[in-house]
Coordinates of C-alpha atoms in Angstrom, one line a residue:
X1 CA 172.3 112.8 95.2
X2 CA 169.3 114.4 93.3
X3 CA 169.7 117.6 95.3
X4 CA 173.4 117.7 94.6
X5 CA 172.8 117.6 90.8
X6 CA 170.3 120.5 91.1
X7 CA 172.9 122.8 92.8
X8 CA 175.0 124.9 90.5
X9 CA 178.0 127.0 91.2
X10 CA 180.2 129.8 89.7
X11 CA 183.8 129.2 89.2
X12 CA 186.8 131.2 90.4
X13 CA 188.7 132.3 93.6
X14 CA 188.0 135.9 94.9
X15 CA 186.2 136.9 91.6
X16 CA 183.7 139.7 91.2
X17 CA 180.6 137.7 90.9
X18 CA 177.0 138.7 90.0
X19 CA 174.0 136.4 90.6
X20 CA 170.2 136.6 90.3
X21 CA 167.7 133.9 91.3
X22 CA 166.2 132.9 87.9
X23 CA 162.7 133.4 89.3
X24 CA 163.4 137.1 89.4
X25 CA 165.2 138.2 86.2
X26 CA 166.6 141.8 86.4
X27 CA 166.7 141.9 90.2
X28 CA 170.2 143.3 90.2
X29 CA 170.1 147.1 89.8
X30 CA 172.0 148.2 86.7
X31 CA 174.9 150.6 86.9
X32 CA 174.6 151.3 90.6
X33 CA 174.4 149.6 94.0
X34 CA 171.9 151.5 96.0
X35 CA 168.9 152.7 93.8
X36 CA 166.2 154.8 95.3
X37 CA 163.8 151.9 94.7
X38 CA 165.3 148.5 94.0
X39 CA 163.9 146.2 91.4
X40 CA 161.0 144.0 92.8
X41 CA 160.8 146.2 95.8
X42 CA 163.9 144.7 97.4
X43 CA 166.1 146.2 100.1
X44 CA 169.8 146.8 99.3
X45 CA 172.3 145.7 102.0
X46 CA 176.1 145.7 101.9
X47 CA 178.1 143.0 103.7
X48 CA 181.7 144.3 104.2
X49 CA 184.6 141.8 104.7
X50 CA 187.2 144.5 104.9
X51 CA 187.7 148.1 105.8
X52 CA 186.3 150.5 103.2
X53 CA 189.8 151.9 102.7
X54 CA 191.6 148.6 102.1
X55 CA 193.6 148.5 98.9
X56 CA 191.6 147.3 95.9
X57 CA 193.4 144.0 95.9
X58 CA 192.3 143.2 99.4
X59 CA 188.9 145.0 99.5
X60 CA 186.1 142.6 100.1
X61 CA 182.4 143.4 100.0
X62 CA 179.1 142.2 98.5
X63 CA 175.8 143.8 97.8
X64 CA 172.7 141.7 98.8
X65 CA 169.3 142.5 97.5
X66 CA 166.8 141.0 99.9
X67 CA 163.0 140.9 100.7
X68 CA 163.6 142.2 104.2
X69 CA 166.8 143.6 105.7
X70 CA 168.7 141.6 108.3
X71 CA 168.4 144.5 110.8
X72 CA 164.7 143.5 111.4
X73 CA 165.1 141.3 114.5
X74 CA 164.5 141.2 118.2
X75 CA 167.4 141.9 120.5
X76 CA 170.2 139.4 121.0
X77 CA 170.3 137.6 124.3
X78 CA 173.1 135.3 125.7
X79 CA 172.8 131.6 125.2
X80 CA 174.7 128.5 126.3
X81 CA 178.0 128.1 124.5
X82 CA 178.2 124.4 125.3
X83 CA 181.8 123.3 124.4
X84 CA 182.5 126.3 122.2
X85 CA 185.1 128.5 124.0
X86 CA 187.7 131.2 123.6
X87 CA 189.1 130.8 127.1
X88 CA 192.6 129.5 126.6
X89 CA 193.3 129.4 130.3
X90 CA 190.9 126.7 131.4
X91 CA 193.7 124.3 132.0
X92 CA 197.4 124.4 132.5
X93 CA 199.6 124.4 129.4
X94 CA 200.6 120.9 128.1
X95 CA 203.6 120.7 125.7
X96 CA 203.3 117.0 125.1
X97 CA 202.6 115.4 121.7
X98 CA 198.9 114.9 121.8
X99 CA 196.8 112.5 119.7
X100 CA 193.0 112.0 119.8
X101 CA 191.1 108.9 118.8
X102 CA 188.1 109.5 116.5
X103 CA 185.9 112.1 118.2
X104 CA 182.5 110.5 119.3
X105 CA 179.4 111.3 117.3
X106 CA 176.2 111.3 119.3
X107 CA 173.7 108.7 118.2
X108 CA 170.5 110.4 116.9
X109 CA 168.4 107.8 118.8
X110 CA 169.9 109.1 122.0
X111 CA 170.2 112.8 121.6
X112 CA 169.4 115.2 118.7
X113 CA 172.5 117.4 118.1
X114 CA 172.7 119.9 115.3
X115 CA 175.7 121.7 113.9
X116 CA 175.7 124.5 116.5
X117 CA 175.2 122.4 119.6
X118 CA 177.7 119.9 118.1
X119 CA 180.6 122.4 118.1
X120 CA 183.5 121.6 120.4
X121 CA 186.7 123.8 120.7
X122 CA 189.9 121.6 120.8
X123 CA 192.6 124.4 120.9
X124 CA 193.4 127.9 119.9
X125 CA 195.1 131.1 120.8
X126 CA 194.7 134.8 120.5
X127 CA 191.6 136.9 120.8
X128 CA 188.6 137.8 118.7
X129 CA 188.2 141.2 120.3
X130 CA 191.7 142.3 119.1
X131 CA 191.0 140.5 115.8
X132 CA 194.2 138.4 116.0
X133 CA 194.1 134.6 116.6
X134 CA 192.7 131.2 115.7
X135 CA 190.6 128.4 117.1
X136 CA 190.2 124.8 116.1
X137 CA 186.9 123.1 116.6
X138 CA 185.3 119.7 115.9
X139 CA 181.7 119.4 114.8
X140 CA 179.8 116.1 115.6
X141 CA 176.2 116.2 114.9
X142 CA 173.2 114.1 113.7
X143 CA 170.3 116.4 113.0
X144 CA 169.6 119.4 110.7
X145 CA 169.3 122.9 111.8
X146 CA 165.5 123.8 111.7
X147 CA 164.4 127.4 111.4
X148 CA 167.9 128.4 112.7
X149 CA 171.1 129.9 111.2
X150 CA 174.5 130.7 112.5
X151 CA 176.5 133.8 112.0
X152 CA 180.2 134.1 113.1
X153 CA 181.0 137.8 113.9
X154 CA 184.4 136.8 115.1
X155 CA 186.1 135.3 112.0
X156 CA 186.1 132.9 109.1
X157 CA 185.3 129.2 109.3
X158 CA 187.2 126.7 107.1
X159 CA 185.1 123.6 107.3
X160 CA 186.5 120.2 106.6
X161 CA 183.8 117.4 106.5
X162 CA 185.1 114.0 107.5
X163 CA 182.0 111.9 107.7
X164 CA 178.7 112.7 106.0
X165 CA 178.0 115.3 103.5
X166 CA 176.6 118.7 104.6
X167 CA 174.1 120.9 102.7
X168 CA 174.9 124.5 103.6
X169 CA 172.3 127.1 102.9
X170 CA 173.8 130.6 102.9
X171 CA 172.5 134.1 102.1
X172 CA 174.3 133.7 98.8
X173 CA 172.9 130.3 97.8
X174 CA 173.3 126.6 98.6
X175 CA 176.5 124.4 98.7
X176 CA 176.7 120.7 99.1
X177 CA 180.0 119.8 100.7
X178 CA 181.2 116.1 100.9
X179 CA 184.2 114.6 102.7
X180 CA 187.3 115.3 100.6
X181 CA 185.9 118.8 99.9
X182 CA 186.2 121.9 102.1
X183 CA 184.3 125.1 102.3
X184 CA 184.9 128.6 103.7
X185 CA 182.2 130.6 105.3
X186 CA 183.6 134.1 105.8
X187 CA 183.0 136.4 108.7
X188 CA 179.5 137.6 109.2
X189 CA 177.8 135.3 106.6
X190 CA 174.7 133.6 107.8
X191 CA 174.4 129.9 107.1
X192 CA 172.3 126.8 108.1
X193 CA 173.6 123.2 108.0
X194 CA 171.5 120.1 107.0
X195 CA 172.9 116.7 107.6
X196 CA 171.7 113.3 106.4
X197 CA 173.3 110.9 109.0
X198 CA 175.7 111.0 111.8
X199 CA 178.2 113.7 110.7
X200 CA 181.7 114.8 111.7
X201 CA 184.3 117.3 110.6
X202 CA 187.0 119.7 111.6
X203 CA 186.9 123.5 111.6
X204 CA 189.7 126.0 111.4
X205 CA 188.6 129.5 112.5
X206 CA 190.7 132.6 112.0
X207 CA 190.2 136.0 113.5
X208 CA 191.2 139.2 111.7
X209 CA 192.3 137.8 108.3
X210 CA 190.7 136.0 105.3
X211 CA 192.0 132.9 103.6
X212 CA 193.8 133.4 100.3
X213 CA 195.7 131.3 97.8
X214 CA 199.5 131.1 98.6
X215 CA 201.9 132.8 96.3
X216 CA 203.6 130.5 93.9
X217 CA 207.0 132.2 93.5
X218 CA 209.3 130.2 91.2
X219 CA 206.6 127.5 90.7
X220 CA 205.2 130.0 88.2
X221 CA 201.6 130.7 87.1
X222 CA 200.0 127.4 87.7
X223 CA 199.8 124.7 90.3
X224 CA 198.6 123.7 93.8
X225 CA 195.0 124.8 94.2
X226 CA 194.0 126.5 90.9
X227 CA 191.6 129.4 91.2
X228 CA 189.2 128.0 88.6
X229 CA 188.4 125.0 90.9
X230 CA 186.9 127.1 93.7
X231 CA 183.1 127.2 93.5
X232 CA 180.7 129.9 94.7
X233 CA 176.9 129.3 95.1
X234 CA 174.3 131.1 92.9
X235 CA 171.6 133.3 94.3
X236 CA 168.7 131.3 95.8
X237 CA 165.9 132.8 98.0
X238 CA 163.0 131.7 100.1
X239 CA 160.2 134.1 100.9
X240 CA 159.1 132.4 104.1
X241 CA 157.3 133.7 107.2
X242 CA 158.1 131.8 110.4
X243 CA 155.3 132.5 112.8
X244 CA 156.9 130.5 115.6
X245 CA 160.2 132.4 115.2
X246 CA 163.4 132.0 113.2
X247 CA 166.5 131.9 115.4
X248 CA 169.7 133.8 114.5
X249 CA 172.7 132.4 116.5
X250 CA 175.5 134.9 116.6
X251 CA 179.0 134.1 117.7
X252 CA 180.4 137.3 119.1
X253 CA 183.6 137.9 121.1
X254 CA 183.7 134.1 121.7
X255 CA 180.3 133.8 123.1
X256 CA 177.0 132.8 121.7
X257 CA 173.9 135.0 121.4
X258 CA 170.5 134.4 119.8
X259 CA 167.7 136.5 118.5
X260 CA 164.3 135.9 116.9
X261 CA 162.7 137.1 113.8
X262 CA 159.6 136.1 111.9
X263 CA 161.1 135.4 108.5
X264 CA 163.9 133.4 106.8
X265 CA 167.3 135.2 106.5
X266 CA 167.8 133.4 103.2
X267 CA 165.6 136.0 101.4
X268 CA 168.4 137.3 99.1
X269 CA 167.0 137.4 95.6
X270 CA 170.2 138.7 93.9
X271 CA 173.7 139.7 94.9
X272 CA 177.0 140.9 93.5
X273 CA 180.5 141.2 94.9
X274 CA 183.7 139.4 95.8
X275 CA 183.0 138.5 99.5
X276 CA 181.3 135.2 99.2
X277 CA 181.3 131.6 100.6
X278 CA 183.0 129.0 98.5
X279 CA 184.0 125.4 98.3
X280 CA 186.8 123.3 96.9
X281 CA 187.4 119.7 96.1
X282 CA 190.7 118.5 97.3
X283 CA 191.0 116.0 94.5
X284 CA 191.8 119.0 92.2
X285 CA 194.9 119.9 94.0
X286 CA 197.8 119.9 91.6
X287 CA 200.6 118.2 93.6
X288 CA 204.2 119.4 93.3
X289 CA 206.9 117.3 94.9
X290 CA 210.6 116.3 94.8
X291 CA 211.8 114.3 91.7
X292 CA 215.4 113.9 92.7
X293 CA 216.3 113.7 96.3
X294 CA 215.3 114.8 99.9
X295 CA 211.9 115.5 101.4
X296 CA 210.3 118.8 100.4
X297 CA 208.9 121.0 103.2
X298 CA 205.1 120.5 103.7
X299 CA 204.4 124.1 102.8
X300 CA 204.5 122.9 99.2
X301 CA 201.1 121.3 99.9
X302 CA 199.4 124.6 101.1
X303 CA 195.8 124.9 99.8
X304 CA 194.9 128.1 101.5
X305 CA 196.7 130.6 103.8
X306 CA 195.6 133.3 106.3
X307 CA 198.6 135.7 106.3
X308 CA 199.9 137.7 109.3
X309 CA 201.5 141.1 109.0
X310 CA 205.0 139.3 108.9
X311 CA 206.0 138.3 105.4
X312 CA 206.0 134.5 105.0
X313 CA 204.5 133.9 108.5
X314 CA 200.9 132.6 108.5
X315 CA 198.2 133.0 111.1
X316 CA 197.1 129.7 109.7
X317 CA 197.9 127.5 106.7
X318 CA 195.6 124.7 105.5
X319 CA 197.9 122.0 104.2
X320 CA 197.0 118.6 102.7
X321 CA 198.9 115.3 102.1
X322 CA 197.3 114.0 98.9
X323 CA 197.9 110.8 96.9
X324 CA 201.1 111.3 94.9
X325 CA 204.2 109.6 93.5
X326 CA 207.3 109.2 95.6
X327 CA 210.5 108.9 93.6
X328 CA 213.3 110.6 95.6
X329 CA 216.6 108.7 95.5
X330 CA 219.0 108.2 98.4
X331 CA 216.3 109.6 100.6
X332 CA 214.3 108.8 103.7
X333 CA 211.0 109.6 102.1
X334 CA 208.5 110.0 104.9
X335 CA 208.4 113.3 106.9
X336 CA 211.6 113.9 108.9
X337 CA 212.1 114.3 112.6
X338 CA 211.2 117.9 113.4
X339 CA 210.9 120.6 116.0
X340 CA 209.0 123.6 114.7
X341 CA 208.4 127.3 115.7
X342 CA 204.8 126.7 114.4
X343 CA 202.0 124.7 115.9
X344 CA 200.8 121.6 113.9
X345 CA 197.3 120.3 114.3
X346 CA 196.7 117.3 112.0
X347 CA 193.4 115.5 111.0
X348 CA 192.6 112.6 108.8
X349 CA 189.6 112.5 106.4
X350 CA 190.2 108.9 105.1
X351 CA 192.8 106.2 104.9
X352 CA 196.0 105.9 106.8
X353 CA 198.6 108.7 107.3
X354 CA 202.0 107.7 105.8
X355 CA 204.2 108.5 108.8
X356 CA 201.9 106.7 111.3
X357 CA 200.0 103.7 109.9
X358 CA 198.6 102.7 113.2
X359 CA 196.8 104.8 115.9
X360 CA 196.1 108.0 113.8
X361 CA 192.5 107.3 112.5
X362 CA 190.0 109.1 110.3
X363 CA 188.0 111.5 112.5
X364 CA 190.9 111.7 115.0
X365 CA 193.6 114.3 115.3
X366 CA 197.0 115.1 116.7
X367 CA 198.7 118.3 117.9
X368 CA 202.4 118.9 118.0
X369 CA 203.0 122.2 119.8
X370 CA 205.7 124.7 119.2
X371 CA 209.2 123.2 119.6
X372 CA 207.8 119.8 120.7
X373 CA 209.7 117.1 118.7
X374 CA 207.7 114.8 116.4
X375 CA 208.2 112.6 113.4
X376 CA 207.8 109.0 112.1
X377 CA 207.0 106.2 114.5
X378 CA 209.5 103.3 115.0
X379 CA 207.8 101.0 112.4
X380 CA 207.8 103.8 109.8
X381 CA 211.5 104.6 110.5
X382 CA 212.7 101.0 110.4
X383 CA 210.7 100.1 107.2
X384 CA 211.7 103.2 105.3
X385 CA 215.4 103.1 106.3
X386 CA 215.8 99.8 104.5
X387 CA 213.2 100.2 101.7
X388 CA 214.2 99.6 98.1
X389 CA 213.8 103.0 96.6
X390 CA 211.7 102.6 93.5
X391 CA 208.9 104.9 92.2
X392 CA 205.8 104.2 94.4
X393 CA 202.4 105.6 95.0
X394 CA 202.2 107.5 98.4
X395 CA 199.0 108.0 100.3
X396 CA 196.9 106.2 97.8
X397 CA 193.2 106.3 99.0
X398 CA 194.0 108.7 101.9
X399 CA 193.7 112.3 102.7
X400 CA 195.5 113.8 105.8
X401 CA 195.7 117.5 106.4
X402 CA 197.3 120.0 108.7
X403 CA 196.2 123.3 110.3
X404 CA 199.6 124.9 110.9
X405 CA 199.8 128.2 112.8
X406 CA 202.4 130.7 114.2
X407 CA 200.3 130.9 117.3
X408 CA 201.2 128.8 120.3
X409 CA 197.9 127.1 120.9
X410 CA 196.3 126.2 124.2
X411 CA 194.2 123.0 124.5
X412 CA 190.8 123.3 126.0
X413 CA 189.5 121.3 129.0
X414 CA 187.1 119.6 126.5
X415 CA 190.2 118.5 124.4
X416 CA 192.3 117.3 127.3
X417 CA 189.6 115.8 129.4
X418 CA 185.9 116.0 128.6
X419 CA 185.9 114.4 125.2
X420 CA 187.5 111.2 126.5
X421 CA 189.3 110.7 123.2
X422 CA 192.9 111.6 124.1
X423 CA 195.2 108.7 123.5
X424 CA 197.4 108.6 126.6
X425 CA 199.8 106.1 125.1
X426 CA 200.7 108.3 122.1
X427 CA 204.3 108.8 123.2
X428 CA 205.0 105.0 123.2
X429 CA 205.1 105.0 119.3
X430 CA 208.6 106.4 119.6
X431 CA 209.8 104.5 122.7
X432 CA 211.3 101.6 120.6
X433 CA 213.6 103.9 118.5
X434 CA 217.0 102.6 119.2
X435 CA 220.6 103.8 118.5
X436 CA 222.1 102.8 115.2
X437 CA 225.3 104.7 115.9
X438 CA 228.5 103.0 114.8
X439 CA 231.7 104.9 115.7
X440 CA 233.7 102.6 113.4
X441 CA 231.5 103.4 110.3
X442 CA 233.5 104.1 107.1
X443 CA 232.1 105.3 103.8
X444 CA 231.8 102.6 101.3
X445 CA 234.3 102.7 98.5
X446 CA 232.7 103.8 95.2

C-alpha cells in the first residue's frame, strides 16, 4: 500500500507526454530529439510503435534517454516456451461451447513460478510473422521476476489481473495494477512483474494493431472509457550493474529467446512521446444502457478496440459488464440467445456473471466460437421470463469481461487438456430448456 501511494501517473489516452526523473532535472534535451551530446551524458534511443510514415493521427513513437542503450547485450539464444505457443494446429478444432473452472495457481511452497514461466496460451489465431492475429493467455504465478525482464516483439499485451495486484516496472516508469484495473504494455516495451502472493490474470495479445478508444458516434463527445482516466507512468530509473547477469526475455515470432547484459534495462532517466504503457480502472467506465426496452448489443460496453482494416470489424474488442441499473420494460433483460460471426472469450474478475450464476467462476473462462450457439442457462431463462420488471441493480459487486474477435480461434492442447480445468459438463446447463410453444396462443385483449 505504501508503495502504491508513492507511484504517480500522468493522465490521458494517447497523449504526447514528457517526463524526467526528478533526480535529474533538465535531462530531456530542449528543442530537438537527438543532440550531439545529451544532458547528463545519456544515450538517445527511439522506440517506434508505428511505421515512420503513418498518418500523424496513428503515428506512435517515444524517445528514451538512457544510461546505456539497449543494444548492448549478448546474443539472443532460444529458451523453453513452456505453455506459451502460437501453434494453432496442436489439436483438432473443437466447435463446442467451452468453459473452464478457475485456472490453478501453483503454490509457492511447491514451485516458484514467475510471470514468464506462468504464461499459458489458451487460444488464438493468425500469425505474428504476418502481423495479423491474436492470442489469449492466462498468467498464474507466485514469485517476482528477479534480474529479468520481458519484451514482446510480436504484439501488445492487454493484462487483466484477477487475483493479486502486480507491480510492473517498465522503461517508462512503474505501475501498480490491481484486480478491476487493466494495463496495456505495447509491442517492444520491456517490463518486469513483481507479485506479492499467488497471482492470476488474463492476457489479450494482438499482433499488428494497437488498442484505441472506440468511436462514440451518436453517443457524442463523452462516455464509456474517458481518455482522462487512463494513466501513464512517470520516468524512473535505476543505475544498477548486475555482475551475475540481467536476463532479457524476448518473445519473437511466437518463440522465447533470452540474452544477458550486465546492467538494468530500467535505466531511462527521461522520455517523451506518445508510445507508452498505460493502465485504467474499470470502475471509471461510464456505462450507457437501454432505458426503454430491449437488450442493447454488448458493443456498447467496449473499453478498448484493436481495429482491423475492415470498418467496424475488430481484430479484438475488450468489453466489460459492469454494475449498472436494469430498467427495460417488456423485455427479457439478460443477454439473448445468440450465434455470432465473432469469437467470444469471457472471463470473470469477481462476483457472479448475470447470465450464468452457477459454474462460471472468478479466474475461470468460457469460449463461444464462431457460430456456436450460446445464451442464458435454464435457471436464468425461467427466472427472467417471469420476473416482475422493476428498476434493479444488475451485476452489483461483479465484473465480467469479454475478449471478442473476428478471428476464428483455435484452442491449444494446454487449454483443452493439460490444464485439467475444462468443465466437461458445461453443455448440461442448457439441457433442461423446454418448449413453451402453444399453438392456441392468442394476444391478450388490451
